[in-house]
CSV table of C-alpha atoms and ligand atoms in Angstrom, one decimal:
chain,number,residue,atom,x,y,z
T,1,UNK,CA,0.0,0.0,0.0
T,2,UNK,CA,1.3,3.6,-1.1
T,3,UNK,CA,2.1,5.2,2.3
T,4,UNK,CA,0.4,8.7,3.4
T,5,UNK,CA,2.5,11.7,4.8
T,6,UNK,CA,0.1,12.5,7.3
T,7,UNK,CA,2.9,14.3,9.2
T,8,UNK,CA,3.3,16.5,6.6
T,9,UNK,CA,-0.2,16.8,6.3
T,10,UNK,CA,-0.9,17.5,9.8
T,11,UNK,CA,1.9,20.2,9.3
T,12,UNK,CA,0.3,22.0,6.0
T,13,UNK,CA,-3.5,22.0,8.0
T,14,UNK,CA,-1.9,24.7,11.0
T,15,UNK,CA,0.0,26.0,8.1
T,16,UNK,CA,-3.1,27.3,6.6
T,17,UNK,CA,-5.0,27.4,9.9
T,18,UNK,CA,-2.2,30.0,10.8
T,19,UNK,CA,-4.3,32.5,8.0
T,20,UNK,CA,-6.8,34.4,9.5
T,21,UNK,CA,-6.1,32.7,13.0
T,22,UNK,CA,-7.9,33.5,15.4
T,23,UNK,CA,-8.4,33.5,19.5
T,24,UNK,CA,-8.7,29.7,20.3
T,25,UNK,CA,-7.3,28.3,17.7
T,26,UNK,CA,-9.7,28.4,15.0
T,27,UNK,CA,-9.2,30.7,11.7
T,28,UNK,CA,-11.8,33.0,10.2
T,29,UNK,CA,-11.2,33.4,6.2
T,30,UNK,CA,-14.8,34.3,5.2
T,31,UNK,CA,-15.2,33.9,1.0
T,32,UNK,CA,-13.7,36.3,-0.8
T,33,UNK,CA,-11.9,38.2,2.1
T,34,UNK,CA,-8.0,39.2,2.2
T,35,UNK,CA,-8.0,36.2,4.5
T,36,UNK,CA,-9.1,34.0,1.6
T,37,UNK,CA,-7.5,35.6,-0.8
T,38,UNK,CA,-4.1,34.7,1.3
T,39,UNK,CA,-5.1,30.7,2.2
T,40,UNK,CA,-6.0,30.6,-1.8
T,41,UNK,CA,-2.5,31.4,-2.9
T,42,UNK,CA,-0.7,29.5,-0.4
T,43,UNK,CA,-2.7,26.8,-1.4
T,44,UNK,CA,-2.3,27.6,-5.1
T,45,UNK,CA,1.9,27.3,-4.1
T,46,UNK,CA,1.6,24.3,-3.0
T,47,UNK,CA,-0.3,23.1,-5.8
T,48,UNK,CA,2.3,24.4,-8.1
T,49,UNK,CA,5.1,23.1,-6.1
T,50,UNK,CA,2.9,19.5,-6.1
T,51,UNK,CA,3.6,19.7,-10.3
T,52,UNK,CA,0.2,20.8,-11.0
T,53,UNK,CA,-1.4,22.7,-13.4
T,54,UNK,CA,-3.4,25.1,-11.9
T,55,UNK,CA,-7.3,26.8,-13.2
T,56,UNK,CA,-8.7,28.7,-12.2
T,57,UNK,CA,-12.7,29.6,-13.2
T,58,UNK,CA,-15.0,32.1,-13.7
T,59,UNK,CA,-16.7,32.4,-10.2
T,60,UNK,CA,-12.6,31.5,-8.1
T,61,UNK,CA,-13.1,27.4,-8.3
T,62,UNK,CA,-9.3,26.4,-7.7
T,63,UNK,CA,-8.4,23.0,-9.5
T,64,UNK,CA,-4.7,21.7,-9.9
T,65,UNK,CA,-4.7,18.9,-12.4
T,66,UNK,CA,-2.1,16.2,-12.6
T,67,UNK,CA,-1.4,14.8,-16.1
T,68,UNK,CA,-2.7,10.9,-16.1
T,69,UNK,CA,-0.9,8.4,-18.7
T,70,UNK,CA,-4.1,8.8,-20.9
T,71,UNK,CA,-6.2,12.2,-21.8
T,72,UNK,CA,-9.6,11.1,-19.7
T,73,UNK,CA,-12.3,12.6,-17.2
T,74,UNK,CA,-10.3,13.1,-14.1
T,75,UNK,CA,-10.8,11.5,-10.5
T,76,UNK,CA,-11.3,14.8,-8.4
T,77,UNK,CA,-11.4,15.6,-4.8
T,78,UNK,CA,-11.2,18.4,-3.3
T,79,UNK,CA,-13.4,20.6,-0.4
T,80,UNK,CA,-13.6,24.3,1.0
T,81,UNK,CA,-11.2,26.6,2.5
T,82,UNK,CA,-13.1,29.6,3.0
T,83,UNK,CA,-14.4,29.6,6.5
T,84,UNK,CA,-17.3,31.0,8.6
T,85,UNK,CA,-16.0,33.6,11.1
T,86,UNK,CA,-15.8,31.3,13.8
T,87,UNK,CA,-14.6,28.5,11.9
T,88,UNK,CA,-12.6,25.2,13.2
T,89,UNK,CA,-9.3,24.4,11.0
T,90,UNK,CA,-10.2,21.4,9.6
T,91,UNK,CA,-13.6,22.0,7.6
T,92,UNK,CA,-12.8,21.9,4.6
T,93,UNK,CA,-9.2,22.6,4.4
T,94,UNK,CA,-8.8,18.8,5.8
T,95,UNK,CA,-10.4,17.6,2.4
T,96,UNK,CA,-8.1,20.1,0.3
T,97,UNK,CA,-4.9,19.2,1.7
T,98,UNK,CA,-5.3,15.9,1.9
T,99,UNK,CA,-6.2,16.1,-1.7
T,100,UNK,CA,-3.0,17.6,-2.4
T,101,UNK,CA,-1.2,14.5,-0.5
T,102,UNK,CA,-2.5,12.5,-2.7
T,103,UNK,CA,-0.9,14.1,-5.1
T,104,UNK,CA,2.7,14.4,-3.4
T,105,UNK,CA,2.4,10.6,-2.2
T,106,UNK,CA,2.3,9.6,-6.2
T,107,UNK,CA,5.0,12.3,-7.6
T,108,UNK,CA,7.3,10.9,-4.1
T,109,UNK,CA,6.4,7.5,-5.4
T,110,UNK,CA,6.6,8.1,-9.0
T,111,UNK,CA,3.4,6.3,-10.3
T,112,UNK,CA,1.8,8.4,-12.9
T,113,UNK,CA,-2.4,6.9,-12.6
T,114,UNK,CA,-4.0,6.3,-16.0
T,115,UNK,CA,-6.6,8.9,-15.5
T,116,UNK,CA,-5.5,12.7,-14.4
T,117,UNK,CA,-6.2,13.2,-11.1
T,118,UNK,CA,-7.5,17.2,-9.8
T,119,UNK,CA,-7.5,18.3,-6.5
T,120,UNK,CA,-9.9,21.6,-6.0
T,121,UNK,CA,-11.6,24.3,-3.2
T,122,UNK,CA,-14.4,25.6,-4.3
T,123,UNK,CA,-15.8,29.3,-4.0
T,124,UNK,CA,-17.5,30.1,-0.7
T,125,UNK,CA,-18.7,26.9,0.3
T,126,UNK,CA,-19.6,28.3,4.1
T,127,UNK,CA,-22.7,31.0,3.3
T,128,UNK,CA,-21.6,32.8,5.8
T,129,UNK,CA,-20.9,35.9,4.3
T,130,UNK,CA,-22.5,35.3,0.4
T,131,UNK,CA,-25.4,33.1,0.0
T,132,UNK,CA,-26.8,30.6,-0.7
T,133,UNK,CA,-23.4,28.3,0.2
T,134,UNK,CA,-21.8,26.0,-1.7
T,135,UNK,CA,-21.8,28.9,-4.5
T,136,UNK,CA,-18.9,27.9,-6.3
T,137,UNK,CA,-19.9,24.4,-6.3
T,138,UNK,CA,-23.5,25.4,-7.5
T,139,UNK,CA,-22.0,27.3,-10.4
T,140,UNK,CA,-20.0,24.1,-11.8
T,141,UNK,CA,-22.6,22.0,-11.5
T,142,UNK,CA,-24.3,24.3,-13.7
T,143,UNK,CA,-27.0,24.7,-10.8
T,144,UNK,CA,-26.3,28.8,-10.8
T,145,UNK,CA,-25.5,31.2,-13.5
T,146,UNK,CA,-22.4,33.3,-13.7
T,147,UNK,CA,-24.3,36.8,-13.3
T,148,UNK,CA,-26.7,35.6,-10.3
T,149,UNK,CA,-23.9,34.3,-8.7
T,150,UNK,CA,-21.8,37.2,-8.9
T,151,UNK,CA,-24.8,39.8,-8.1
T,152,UNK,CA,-25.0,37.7,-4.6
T,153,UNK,CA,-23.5,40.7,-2.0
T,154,UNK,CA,-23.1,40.6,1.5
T,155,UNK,CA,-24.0,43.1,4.2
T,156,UNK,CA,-22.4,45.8,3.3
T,157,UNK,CA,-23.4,45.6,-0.2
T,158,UNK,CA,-20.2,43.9,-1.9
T,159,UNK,CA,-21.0,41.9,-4.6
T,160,UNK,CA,-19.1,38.6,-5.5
T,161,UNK,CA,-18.1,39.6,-8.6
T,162,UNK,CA,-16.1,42.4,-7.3
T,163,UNK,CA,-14.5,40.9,-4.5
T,164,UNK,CA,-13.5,38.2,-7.2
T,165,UNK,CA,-12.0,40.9,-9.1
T,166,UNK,CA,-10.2,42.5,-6.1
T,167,UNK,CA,-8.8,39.4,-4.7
T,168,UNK,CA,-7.6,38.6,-8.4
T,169,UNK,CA,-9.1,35.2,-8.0
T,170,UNK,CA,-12.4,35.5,-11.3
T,171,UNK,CA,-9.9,33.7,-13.3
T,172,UNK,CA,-11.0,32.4,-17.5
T,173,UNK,CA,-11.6,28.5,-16.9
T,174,UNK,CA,-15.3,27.8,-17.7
T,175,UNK,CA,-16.9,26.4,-14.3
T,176,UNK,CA,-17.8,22.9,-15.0
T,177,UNK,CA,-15.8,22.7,-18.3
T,178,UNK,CA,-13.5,19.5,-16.4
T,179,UNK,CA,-15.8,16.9,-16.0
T,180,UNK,CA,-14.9,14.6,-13.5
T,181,UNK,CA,-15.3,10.4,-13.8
T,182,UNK,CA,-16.2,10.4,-9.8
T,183,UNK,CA,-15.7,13.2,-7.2
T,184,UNK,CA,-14.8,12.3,-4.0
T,185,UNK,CA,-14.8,14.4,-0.4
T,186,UNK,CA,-12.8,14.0,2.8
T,187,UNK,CA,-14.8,15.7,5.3
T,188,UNK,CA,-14.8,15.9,9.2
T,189,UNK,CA,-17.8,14.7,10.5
T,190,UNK,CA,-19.0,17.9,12.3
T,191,UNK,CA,-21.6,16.5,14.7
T,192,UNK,CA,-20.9,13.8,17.5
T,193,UNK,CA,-22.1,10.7,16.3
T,194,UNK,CA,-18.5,8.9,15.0
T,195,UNK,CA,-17.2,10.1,18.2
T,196,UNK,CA,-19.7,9.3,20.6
T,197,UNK,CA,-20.2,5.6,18.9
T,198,UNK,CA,-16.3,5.7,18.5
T,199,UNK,CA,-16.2,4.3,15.0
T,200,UNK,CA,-13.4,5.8,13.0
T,201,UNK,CA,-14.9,6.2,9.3
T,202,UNK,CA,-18.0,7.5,8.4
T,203,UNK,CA,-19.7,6.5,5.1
T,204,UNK,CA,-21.6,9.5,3.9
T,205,UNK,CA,-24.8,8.1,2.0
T,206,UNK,CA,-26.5,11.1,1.3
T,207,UNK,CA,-26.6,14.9,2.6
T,208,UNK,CA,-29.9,16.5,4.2
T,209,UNK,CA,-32.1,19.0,2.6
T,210,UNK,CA,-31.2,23.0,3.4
T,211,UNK,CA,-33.8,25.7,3.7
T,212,UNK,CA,-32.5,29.5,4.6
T,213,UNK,CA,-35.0,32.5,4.8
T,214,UNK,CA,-33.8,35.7,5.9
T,215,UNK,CA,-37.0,38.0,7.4
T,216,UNK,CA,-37.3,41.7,7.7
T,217,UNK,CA,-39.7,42.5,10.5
T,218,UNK,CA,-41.0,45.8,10.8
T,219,UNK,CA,-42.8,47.4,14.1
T,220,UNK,CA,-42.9,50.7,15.8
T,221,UNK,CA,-40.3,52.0,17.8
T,222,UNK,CA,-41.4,53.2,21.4
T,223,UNK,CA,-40.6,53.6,25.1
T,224,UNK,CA,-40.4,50.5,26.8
T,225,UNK,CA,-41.8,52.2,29.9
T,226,UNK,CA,-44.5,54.0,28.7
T,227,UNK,CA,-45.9,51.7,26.0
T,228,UNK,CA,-48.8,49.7,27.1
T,229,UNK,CA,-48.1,45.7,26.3
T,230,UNK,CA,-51.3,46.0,24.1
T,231,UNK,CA,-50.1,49.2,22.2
T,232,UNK,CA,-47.0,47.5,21.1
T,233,UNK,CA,-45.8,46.5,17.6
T,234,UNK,CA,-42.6,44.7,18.6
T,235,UNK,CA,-40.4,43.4,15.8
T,236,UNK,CA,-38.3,41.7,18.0
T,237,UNK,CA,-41.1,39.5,19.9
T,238,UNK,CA,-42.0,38.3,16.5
T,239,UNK,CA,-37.7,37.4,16.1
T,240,UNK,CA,-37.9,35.6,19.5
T,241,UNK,CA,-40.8,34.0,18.6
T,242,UNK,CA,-39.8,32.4,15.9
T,243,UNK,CA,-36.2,31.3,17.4
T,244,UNK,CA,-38.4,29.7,19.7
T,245,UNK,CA,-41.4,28.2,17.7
T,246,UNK,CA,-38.5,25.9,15.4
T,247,UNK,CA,-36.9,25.2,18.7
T,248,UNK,CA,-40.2,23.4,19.7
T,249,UNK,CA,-41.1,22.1,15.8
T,250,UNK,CA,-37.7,20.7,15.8
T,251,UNK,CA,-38.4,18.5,19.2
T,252,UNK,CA,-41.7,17.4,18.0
T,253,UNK,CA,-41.0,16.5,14.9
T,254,UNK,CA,-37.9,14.7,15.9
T,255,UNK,CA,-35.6,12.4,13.6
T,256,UNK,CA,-33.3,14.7,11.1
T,257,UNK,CA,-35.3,17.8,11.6
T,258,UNK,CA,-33.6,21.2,12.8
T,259,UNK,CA,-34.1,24.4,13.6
T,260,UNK,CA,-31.4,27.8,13.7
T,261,UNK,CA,-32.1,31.0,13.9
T,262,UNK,CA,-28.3,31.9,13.9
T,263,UNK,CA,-28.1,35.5,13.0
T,264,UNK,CA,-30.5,38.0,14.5
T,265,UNK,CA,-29.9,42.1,14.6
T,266,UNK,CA,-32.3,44.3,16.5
T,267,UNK,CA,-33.1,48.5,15.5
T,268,UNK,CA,-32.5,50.4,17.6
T,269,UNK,CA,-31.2,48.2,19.8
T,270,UNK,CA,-31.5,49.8,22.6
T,271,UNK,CA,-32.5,48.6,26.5
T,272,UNK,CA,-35.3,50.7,26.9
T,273,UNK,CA,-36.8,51.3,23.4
T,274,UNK,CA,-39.1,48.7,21.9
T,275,UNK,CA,-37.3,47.2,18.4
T,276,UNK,CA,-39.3,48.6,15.4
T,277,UNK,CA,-36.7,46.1,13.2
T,278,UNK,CA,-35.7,43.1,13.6
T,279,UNK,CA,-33.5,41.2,10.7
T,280,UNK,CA,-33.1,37.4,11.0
T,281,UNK,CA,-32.4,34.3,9.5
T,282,UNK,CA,-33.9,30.6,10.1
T,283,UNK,CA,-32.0,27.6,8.8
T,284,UNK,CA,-34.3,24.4,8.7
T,285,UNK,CA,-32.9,21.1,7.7
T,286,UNK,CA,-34.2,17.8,7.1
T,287,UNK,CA,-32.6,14.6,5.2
T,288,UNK,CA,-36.8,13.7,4.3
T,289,UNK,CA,-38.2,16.4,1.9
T,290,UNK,CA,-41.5,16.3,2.8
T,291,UNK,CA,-40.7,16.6,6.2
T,292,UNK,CA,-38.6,19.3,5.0
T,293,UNK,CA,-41.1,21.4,3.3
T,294,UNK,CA,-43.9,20.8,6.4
T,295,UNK,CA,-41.6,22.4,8.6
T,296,UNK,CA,-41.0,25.8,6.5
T,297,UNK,CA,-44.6,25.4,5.6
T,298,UNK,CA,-45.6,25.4,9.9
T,299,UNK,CA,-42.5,28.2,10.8
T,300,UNK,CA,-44.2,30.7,7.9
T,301,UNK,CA,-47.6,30.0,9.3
T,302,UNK,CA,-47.0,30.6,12.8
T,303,UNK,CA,-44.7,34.3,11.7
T,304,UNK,CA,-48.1,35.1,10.0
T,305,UNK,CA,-49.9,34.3,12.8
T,306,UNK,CA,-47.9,36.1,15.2
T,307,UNK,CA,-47.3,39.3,12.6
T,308,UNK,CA,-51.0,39.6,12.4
T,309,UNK,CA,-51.5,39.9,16.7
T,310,UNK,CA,-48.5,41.9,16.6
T,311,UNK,CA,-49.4,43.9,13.4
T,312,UNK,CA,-46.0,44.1,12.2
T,313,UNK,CA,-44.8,43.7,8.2
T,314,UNK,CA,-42.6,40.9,7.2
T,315,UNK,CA,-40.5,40.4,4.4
T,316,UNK,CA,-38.9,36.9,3.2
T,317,UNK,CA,-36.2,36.4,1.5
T,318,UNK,CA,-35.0,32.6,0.7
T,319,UNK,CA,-30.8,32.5,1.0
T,320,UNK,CA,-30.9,29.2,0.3
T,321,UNK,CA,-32.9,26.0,-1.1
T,322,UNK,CA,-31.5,22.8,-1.6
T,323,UNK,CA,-33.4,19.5,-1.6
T,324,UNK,CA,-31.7,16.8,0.2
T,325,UNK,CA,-29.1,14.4,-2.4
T,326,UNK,CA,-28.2,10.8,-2.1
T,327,UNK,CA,-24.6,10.3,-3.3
T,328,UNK,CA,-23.8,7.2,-5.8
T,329,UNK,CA,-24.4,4.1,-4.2
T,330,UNK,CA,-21.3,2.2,-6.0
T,331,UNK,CA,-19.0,4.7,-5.3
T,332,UNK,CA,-20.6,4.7,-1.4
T,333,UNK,CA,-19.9,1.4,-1.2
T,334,UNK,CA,-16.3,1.8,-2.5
T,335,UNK,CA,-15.4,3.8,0.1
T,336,UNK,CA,-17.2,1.5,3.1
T,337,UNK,CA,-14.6,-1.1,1.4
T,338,UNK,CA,-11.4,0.6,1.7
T,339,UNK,CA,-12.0,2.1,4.9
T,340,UNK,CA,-12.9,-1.7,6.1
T,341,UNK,CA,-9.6,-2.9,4.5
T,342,UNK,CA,-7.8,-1.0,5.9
T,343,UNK,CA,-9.2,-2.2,9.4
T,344,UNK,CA,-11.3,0.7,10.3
T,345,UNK,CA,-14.8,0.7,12.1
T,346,UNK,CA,-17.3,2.3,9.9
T,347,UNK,CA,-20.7,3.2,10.1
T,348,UNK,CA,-23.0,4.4,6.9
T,349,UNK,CA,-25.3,8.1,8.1
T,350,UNK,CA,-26.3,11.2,6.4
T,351,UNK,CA,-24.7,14.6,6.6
T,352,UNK,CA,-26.1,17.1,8.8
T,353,UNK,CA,-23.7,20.0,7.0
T,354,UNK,CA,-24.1,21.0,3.6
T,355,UNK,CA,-21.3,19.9,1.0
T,356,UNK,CA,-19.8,20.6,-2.0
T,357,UNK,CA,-20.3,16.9,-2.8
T,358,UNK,CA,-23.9,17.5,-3.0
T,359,UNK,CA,-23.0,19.7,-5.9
T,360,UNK,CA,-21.0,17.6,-7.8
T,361,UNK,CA,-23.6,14.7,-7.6
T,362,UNK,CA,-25.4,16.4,-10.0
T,363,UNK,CA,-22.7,16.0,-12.6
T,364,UNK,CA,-20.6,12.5,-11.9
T,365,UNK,CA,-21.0,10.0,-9.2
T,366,UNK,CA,-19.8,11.3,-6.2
T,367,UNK,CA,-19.2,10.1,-2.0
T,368,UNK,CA,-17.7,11.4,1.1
T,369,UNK,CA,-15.9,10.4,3.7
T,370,UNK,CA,-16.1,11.2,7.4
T,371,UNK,CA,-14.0,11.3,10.0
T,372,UNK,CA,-14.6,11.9,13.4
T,373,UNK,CA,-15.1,15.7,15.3
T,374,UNK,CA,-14.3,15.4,19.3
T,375,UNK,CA,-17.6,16.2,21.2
T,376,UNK,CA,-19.2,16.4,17.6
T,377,UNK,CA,-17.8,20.4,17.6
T,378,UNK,CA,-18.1,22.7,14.3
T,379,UNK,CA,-18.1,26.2,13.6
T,380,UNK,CA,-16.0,26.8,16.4
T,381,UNK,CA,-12.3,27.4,17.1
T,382,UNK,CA,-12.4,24.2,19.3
T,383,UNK,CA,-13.1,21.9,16.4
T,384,UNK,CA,-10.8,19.3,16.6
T,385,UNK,CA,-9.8,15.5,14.9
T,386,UNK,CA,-7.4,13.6,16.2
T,387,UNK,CA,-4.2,12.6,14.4
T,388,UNK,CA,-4.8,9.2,14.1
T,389,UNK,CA,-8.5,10.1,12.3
T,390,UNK,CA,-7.2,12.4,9.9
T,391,UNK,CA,-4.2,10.6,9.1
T,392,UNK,CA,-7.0,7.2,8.3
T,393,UNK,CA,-9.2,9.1,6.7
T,394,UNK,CA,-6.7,10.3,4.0
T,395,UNK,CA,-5.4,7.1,3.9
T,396,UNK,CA,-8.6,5.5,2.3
T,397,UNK,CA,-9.1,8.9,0.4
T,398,UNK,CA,-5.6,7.9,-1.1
T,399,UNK,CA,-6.5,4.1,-1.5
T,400,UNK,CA,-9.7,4.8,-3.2
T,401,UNK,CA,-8.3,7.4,-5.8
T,402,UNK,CA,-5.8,5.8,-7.1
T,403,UNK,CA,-8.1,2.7,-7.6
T,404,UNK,CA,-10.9,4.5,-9.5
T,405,UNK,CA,-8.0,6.6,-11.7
T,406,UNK,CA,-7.0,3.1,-13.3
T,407,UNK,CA,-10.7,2.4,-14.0
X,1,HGY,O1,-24.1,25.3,6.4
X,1,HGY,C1,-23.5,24.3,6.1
X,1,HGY,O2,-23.9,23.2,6.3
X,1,HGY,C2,-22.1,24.4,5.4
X,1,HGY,O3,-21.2,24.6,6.4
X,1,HGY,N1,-22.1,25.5,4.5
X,2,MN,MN1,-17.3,22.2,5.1
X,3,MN,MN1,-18.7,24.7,7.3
């Protein structure tokens, strides 16, 4: 078996982590930021270094090619580096760089694979500051247009395309033109169920369904002391409200389904005025559509509800839609079978977090793999994988890659 340089891999993840780094541990390098634009061309030096020919596309996909003994579709892996601003060191970046040992594991051992083999990061997989995530992924899997997806802006009103342009990362490869034969995705597991079960390898079937609305609530401002309960028109009672209300659908409904109201901003924000705006977002996931669509169905039945009592307006805006995506049952299987050759404990589930694996299902037959997060921790400077994990989870990465790129 071709031997993987996890040291050196462990060494190139706080090498990146070490951009945008952050209190804790953890690095923040949201999409598009100087941050980004920094972890992008270290990676893209690496890449070169790795003998690779680097693209890059229209809306900042990063792929770095290596040449196969015969001109055919690629193998590709490949993940995320931006982060959110919180973010752990490993989502993502894990899947890039252990992409790009892969790579270095062949050159060191001189075996040149029959098909070309890419290693990418896609374009502000995280949502955090652009929506809807997975963006870059969406646009090469043709799911997005170039414009919409460079109109997309973030709070204070930049645009995608010109943070593309400033970072000198909207580069001429057509998104999607290098269609891969499979696509593959190391991933940390980023909930606690590999960890609290203690099985090493997770084998990602299929990835839940997303839902993201961002409301503007508007009420009338007033004194919070002179304002009589049934006088009021408070924007931020409906907020709470509804923070609460998925809280509860969530715990009755039960199995996948979950609730987030994760960003919330009050006007005028202010201890004794009553909030005549509110601004936040739900996130509602479920891995069973129907349930899915039941649940945004009851959370914009009971805001109506409550916005007619309160008489308050409310404006919708969806971030984000995607219905859930089962990855390609061979290729699922393949990677159950080298994570059990190579003696590891595995255990077949969905994923909670959206991927860009669930992108590139739409154009070639594509799986993940999981390894474990400590205490199930994401989105959060303590995210954390122990050695050992990353080091086996590359290990079948490597081990399945090079058998597909002689298929
Ligand atoms: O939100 C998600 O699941 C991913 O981190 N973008
Ligand atoms: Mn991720
Ligand atoms: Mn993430």
């Amino acid at each position: 078996m071709l031997p993987l340089n996890d040291r050196r891999l462990l060494g190139a993840l706080d090498e990146l982590a070490g951009i945008g780094a952050i209190e804790g541990g953890g690095c923040a390098r949201l999409a598009l930021t100087d941050e980004d634009k920094l972890g992008r061309d270290l990676v893209v030096g690496w890449m070169k270094a790795a003998g690779l020919e680097v693209r890059v596309d229209a809306i900042g996909n990063v792929i770095g090619l290596r040449a196969g003994r015969e001109n055919l579709a690629p193998i590709m892996t490949g993940s995320h580096i931006d982060t959110v601003r919180t973010g752990g060191r490993y989502d993502g970046n894990y899947g890039v760089l252990a992409g790009l040992e892969v790579v270095r594991a062949l050159n060191e051992a001189k075996i040149v694979t029959r098909r070309p083999i890419a290693v990418a990061f896609f374009t502000n997989e995280e949502g955090a500051r652009f929506q809807p995530d997975m963006l870059g992924s969406l646009v090469y899997a043709g799911g997005l247009g170039l414009n919409e997806a460079y109109a997309a802006a973030d709070k204070d009103g930049r645009s995608v395309g010109d943070e593309l342009r400033r970072i000198g990362y909207l580069g001429p490869a057509k998104p999607g033109a290098l269609r891969p034969h499979a696509f593959l995705e190391l991933h940390i597991e980023q909930g606690p169920i590999l960890d609290e079960e203690k099985v090493r390898i997770g084998v990602v079937e299929s990835v839940q369904g997303i839902s993201w609305v961002e409301y503007t609530v508007t009420g009338v401002s007033n004194h919070a002391g002179t304002t009589p309960m049934r006088l009021r028109r408070d924007a931020g009672y409906l907020a709470a409200s509804v923070n609460v209300f998925a809280r509860k659908l969530a715990q009755e409904m039960g199995g996948n389904q979950v609730g987030t109201v994760g960003a919330l901003l009050l006007r005028p924000n202010l201890i004794n005025v009553v909030p005549n705006r509110a601004v936040f977002t739900v996130d509602l996931r479920n891995t069973d559509e129907a349930k899915l669509k039941e649940a945004e169905a009851r959370v914009a039945a009971h805001i109506a509800e409550v916005a007619a009592a309160e008489r308050v307006e409310v404006e919708a805006k969806v971030l984000a839609r995607f219905e859930p995506v089962i990855f390609d049952t061979g290729l699922v299987d393949r990677v159950e079978h080298h994570a059990k050759a190579l003696g590891l404990s595995t255990r077949r589930m969905p994923s909670g977090a959206g991927h860009d694996a669930q992108m590139m299902q739409r154009i070639c037959p594509t799986a993940m793999i999981f390894v474990p997060s400590v205490a199930g921790l994401s989105h959060n400077v303590k995210e954390h994988t122990e050695a050992a994990d990353l080091a086996a989870g590359a290990q079948v990465l490597l081990n399945l890659v090079r058998e597909l790129a002689e298929e």
